[in-house]
mmCIF file of C-alpha atoms in Angstrom:
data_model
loop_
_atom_site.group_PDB
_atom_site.id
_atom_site.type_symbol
_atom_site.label_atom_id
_atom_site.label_comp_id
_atom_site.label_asym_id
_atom_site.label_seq_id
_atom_site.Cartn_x
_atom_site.Cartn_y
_atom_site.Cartn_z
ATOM 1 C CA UNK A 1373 0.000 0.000 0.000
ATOM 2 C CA UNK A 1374 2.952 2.426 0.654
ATOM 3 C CA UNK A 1375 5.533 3.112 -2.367
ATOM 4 C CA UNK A 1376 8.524 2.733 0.736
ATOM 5 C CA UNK A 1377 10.960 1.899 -2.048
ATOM 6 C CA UNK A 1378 9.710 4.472 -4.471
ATOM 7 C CA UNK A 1379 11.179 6.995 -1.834
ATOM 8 C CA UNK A 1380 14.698 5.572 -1.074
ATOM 9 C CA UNK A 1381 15.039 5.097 -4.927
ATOM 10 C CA UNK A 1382 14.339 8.794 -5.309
ATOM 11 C CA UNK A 1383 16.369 10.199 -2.676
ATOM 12 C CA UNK A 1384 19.148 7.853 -3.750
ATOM 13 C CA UNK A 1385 18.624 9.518 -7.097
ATOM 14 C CA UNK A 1386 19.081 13.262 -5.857
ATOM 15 C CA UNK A 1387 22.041 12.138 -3.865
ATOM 16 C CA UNK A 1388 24.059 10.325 -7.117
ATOM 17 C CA UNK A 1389 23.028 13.731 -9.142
ATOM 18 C CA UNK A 1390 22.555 16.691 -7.210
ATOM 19 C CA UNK A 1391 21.687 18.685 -9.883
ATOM 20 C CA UNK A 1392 19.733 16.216 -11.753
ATOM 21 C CA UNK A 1393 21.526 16.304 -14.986
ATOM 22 C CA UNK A 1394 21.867 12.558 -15.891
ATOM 23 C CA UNK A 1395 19.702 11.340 -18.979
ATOM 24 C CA UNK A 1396 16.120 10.768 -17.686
ATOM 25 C CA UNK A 1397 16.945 11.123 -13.989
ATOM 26 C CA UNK A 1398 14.780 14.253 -13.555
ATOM 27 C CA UNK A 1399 12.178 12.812 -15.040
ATOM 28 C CA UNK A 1400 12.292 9.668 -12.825
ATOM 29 C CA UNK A 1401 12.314 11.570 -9.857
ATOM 30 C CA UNK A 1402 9.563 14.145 -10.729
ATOM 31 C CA UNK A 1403 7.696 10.412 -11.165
ATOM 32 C CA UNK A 1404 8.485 9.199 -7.931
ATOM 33 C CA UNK A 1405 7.573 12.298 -6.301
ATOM 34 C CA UNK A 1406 4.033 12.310 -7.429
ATOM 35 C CA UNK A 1407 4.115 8.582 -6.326
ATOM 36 C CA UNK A 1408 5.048 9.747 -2.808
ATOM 37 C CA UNK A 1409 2.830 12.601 -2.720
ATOM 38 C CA UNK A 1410 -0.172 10.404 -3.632
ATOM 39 C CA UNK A 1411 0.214 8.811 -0.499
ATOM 40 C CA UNK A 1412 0.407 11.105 2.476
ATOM 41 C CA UNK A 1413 1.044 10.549 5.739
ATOM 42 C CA UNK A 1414 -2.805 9.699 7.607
ATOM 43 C CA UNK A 1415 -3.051 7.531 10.585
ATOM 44 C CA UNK A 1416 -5.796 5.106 9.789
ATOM 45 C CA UNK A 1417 -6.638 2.719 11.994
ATOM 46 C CA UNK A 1418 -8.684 1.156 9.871
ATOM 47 C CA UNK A 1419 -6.840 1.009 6.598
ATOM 48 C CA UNK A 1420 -4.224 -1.941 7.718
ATOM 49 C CA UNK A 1421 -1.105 -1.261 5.720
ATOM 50 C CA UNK A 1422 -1.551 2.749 5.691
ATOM 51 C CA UNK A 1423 0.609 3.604 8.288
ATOM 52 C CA UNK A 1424 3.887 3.017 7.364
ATOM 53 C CA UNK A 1425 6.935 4.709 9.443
ATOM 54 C CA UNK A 1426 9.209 3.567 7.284
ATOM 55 C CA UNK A 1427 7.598 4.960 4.105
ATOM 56 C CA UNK A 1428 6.755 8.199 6.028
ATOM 57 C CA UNK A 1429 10.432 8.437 6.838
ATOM 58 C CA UNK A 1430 12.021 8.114 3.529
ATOM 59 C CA UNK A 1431 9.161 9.850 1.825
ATOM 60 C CA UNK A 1432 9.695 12.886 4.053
ATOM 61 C CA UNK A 1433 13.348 12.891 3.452
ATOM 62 C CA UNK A 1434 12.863 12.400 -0.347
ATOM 63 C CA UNK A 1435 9.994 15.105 -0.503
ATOM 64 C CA UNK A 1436 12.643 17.515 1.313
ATOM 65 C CA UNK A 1437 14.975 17.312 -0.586
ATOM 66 C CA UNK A 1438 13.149 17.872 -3.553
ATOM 67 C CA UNK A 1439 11.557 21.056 -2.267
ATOM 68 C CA UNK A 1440 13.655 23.524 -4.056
ATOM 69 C CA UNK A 1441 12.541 22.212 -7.356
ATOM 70 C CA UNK A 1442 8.815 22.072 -6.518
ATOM 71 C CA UNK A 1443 7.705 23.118 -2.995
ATOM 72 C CA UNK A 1444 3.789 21.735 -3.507
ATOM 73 C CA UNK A 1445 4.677 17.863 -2.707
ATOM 74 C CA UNK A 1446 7.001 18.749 0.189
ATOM 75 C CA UNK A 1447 4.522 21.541 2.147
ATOM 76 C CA UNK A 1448 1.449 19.163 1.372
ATOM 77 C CA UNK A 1449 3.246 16.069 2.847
ATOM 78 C CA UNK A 1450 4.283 17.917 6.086
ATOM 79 C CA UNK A 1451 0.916 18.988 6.920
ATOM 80 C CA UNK A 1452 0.043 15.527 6.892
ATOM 81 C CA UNK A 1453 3.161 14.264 8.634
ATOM 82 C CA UNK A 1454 2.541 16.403 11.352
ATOM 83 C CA UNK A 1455 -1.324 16.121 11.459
ATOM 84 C CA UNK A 1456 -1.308 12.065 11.505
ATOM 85 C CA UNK A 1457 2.414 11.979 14.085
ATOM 86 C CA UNK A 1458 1.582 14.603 16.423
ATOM 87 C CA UNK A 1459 -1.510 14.163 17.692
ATOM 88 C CA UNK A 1460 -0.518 10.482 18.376
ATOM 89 C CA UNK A 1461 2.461 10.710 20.574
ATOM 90 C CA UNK A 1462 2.066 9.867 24.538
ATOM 91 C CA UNK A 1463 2.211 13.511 26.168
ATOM 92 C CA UNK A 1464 1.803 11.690 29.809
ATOM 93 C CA UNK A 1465 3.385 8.644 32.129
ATOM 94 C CA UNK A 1466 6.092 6.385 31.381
ATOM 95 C CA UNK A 1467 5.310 6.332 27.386
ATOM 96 C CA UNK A 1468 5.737 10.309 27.218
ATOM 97 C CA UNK A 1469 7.228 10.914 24.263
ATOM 98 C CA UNK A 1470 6.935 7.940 22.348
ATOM 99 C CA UNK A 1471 4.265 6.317 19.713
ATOM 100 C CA UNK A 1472 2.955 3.264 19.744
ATOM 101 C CA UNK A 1473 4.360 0.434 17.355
ATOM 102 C CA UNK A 1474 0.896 -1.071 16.473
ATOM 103 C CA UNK A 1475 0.150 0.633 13.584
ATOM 104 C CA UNK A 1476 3.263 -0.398 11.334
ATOM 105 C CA UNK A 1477 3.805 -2.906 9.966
ATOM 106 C CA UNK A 1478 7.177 -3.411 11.038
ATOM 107 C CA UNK A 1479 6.499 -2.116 14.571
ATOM 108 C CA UNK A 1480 6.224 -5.985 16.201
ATOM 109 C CA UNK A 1481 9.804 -6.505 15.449
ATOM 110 C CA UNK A 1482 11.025 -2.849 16.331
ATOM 111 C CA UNK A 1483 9.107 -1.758 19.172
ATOM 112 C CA UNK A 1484 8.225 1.279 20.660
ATOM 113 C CA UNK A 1485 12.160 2.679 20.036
ATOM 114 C CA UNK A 1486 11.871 1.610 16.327
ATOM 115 C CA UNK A 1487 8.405 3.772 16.382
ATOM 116 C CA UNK A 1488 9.557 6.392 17.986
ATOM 117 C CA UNK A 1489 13.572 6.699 16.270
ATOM 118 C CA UNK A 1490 11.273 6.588 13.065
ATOM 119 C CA UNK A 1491 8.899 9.082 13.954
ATOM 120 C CA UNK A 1492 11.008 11.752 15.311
ATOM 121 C CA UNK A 1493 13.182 11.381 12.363
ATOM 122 C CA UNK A 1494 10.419 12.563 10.232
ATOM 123 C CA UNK A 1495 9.552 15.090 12.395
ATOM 124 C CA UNK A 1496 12.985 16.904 12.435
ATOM 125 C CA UNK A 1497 14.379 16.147 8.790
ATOM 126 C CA UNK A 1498 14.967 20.088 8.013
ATOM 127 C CA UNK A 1499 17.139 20.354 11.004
ATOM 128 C CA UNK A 1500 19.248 17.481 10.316
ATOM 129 C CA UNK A 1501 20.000 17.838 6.596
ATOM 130 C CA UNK A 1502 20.696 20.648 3.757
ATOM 131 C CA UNK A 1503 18.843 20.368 1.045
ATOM 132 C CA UNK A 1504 21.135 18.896 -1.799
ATOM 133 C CA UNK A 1505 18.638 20.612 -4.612
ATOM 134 C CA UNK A 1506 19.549 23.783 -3.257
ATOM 135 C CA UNK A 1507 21.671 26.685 -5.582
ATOM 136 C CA UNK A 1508 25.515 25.888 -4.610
ATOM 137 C CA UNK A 1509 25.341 29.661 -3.681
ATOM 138 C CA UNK A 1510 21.944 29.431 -1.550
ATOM 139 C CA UNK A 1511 22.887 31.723 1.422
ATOM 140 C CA UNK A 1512 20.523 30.087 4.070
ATOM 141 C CA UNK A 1513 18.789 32.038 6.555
ATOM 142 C CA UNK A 1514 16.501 31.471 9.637
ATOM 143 C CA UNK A 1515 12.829 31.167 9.870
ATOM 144 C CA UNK A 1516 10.587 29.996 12.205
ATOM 145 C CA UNK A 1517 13.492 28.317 14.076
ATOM 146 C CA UNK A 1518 14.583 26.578 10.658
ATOM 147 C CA UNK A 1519 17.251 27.016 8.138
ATOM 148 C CA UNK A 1520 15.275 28.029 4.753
ATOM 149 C CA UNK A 1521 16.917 29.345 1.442
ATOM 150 C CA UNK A 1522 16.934 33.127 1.573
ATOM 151 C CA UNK A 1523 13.750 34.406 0.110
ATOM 152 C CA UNK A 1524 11.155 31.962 0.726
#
């Protein structure tokens, strides 16, 4: 149900070619993009297979990084990332801070750290990484307590 593969392909693509000048690679990452961006983040309980941290994880990487060819799939996907993952994290007790494994599909064999490494990742992916899409001579500047490219 989740294009998990899709995602690491693509951000494995803007890695090998920054600046997306290989024959065809553009145009197989502008693919996988809308593949990713068809599929949001949503917690559904009821839709088995939906939640995905995995996906969600290298989706919002990929989705990043593309950002500062095409903004739309990256600012869509982050509402939804933080819509489904916020609201679902343990605020109280001895699970404060986490979320609950459940829901993925790999969460039996990772447990509540696998849930919770995952989750957070998504959560702070601008913080951890510069944007390999951006201008060589992108002067960076602060903005809502997160680097952005001058200008946005």
């Amino acid at each position: 149900k989740t294009e998990s593969l899709t995602a690491v392909g693509v951000l494995c693509r803007i890695f090998a070619d920054p600046d997306l000048v290989r024959p065809g690679n553009e145009a197989a990452v502008r693919r996988g993009v809308q593949l990713i961006a068809a599929l949001p983040p949503a917690w559904n309980d009821d839709d088995p297979g939906r939640v995905d941290f995995y996906f969600w994880y290298y989706g919002t990487y990929a989705l990043y990084q593309f950002d500062e060819l095409d903004s739309r799939p990256w600012e869509a996907w982050e509402d939804a990332l933080v819509e489904a993952v916020v609201k679902r994290q343990h605020t109280t007790g001895e699970r404060r801070g986490s979320w609950d494994p459940q829901a993925d599909p790999w969460g039996h064999l990772g447990g509540r750290v696998y849930s919770t490494a995952l989750l957070t990742l998504c959560l702070e992916v601008y913080y951890r990484y510069a944007a390999v899409l951006a201008p060589k001579d992108a002067v960076f500047v602060p903005k809502d307590g997160v680097l952005v490219p001058a200008g946005r």
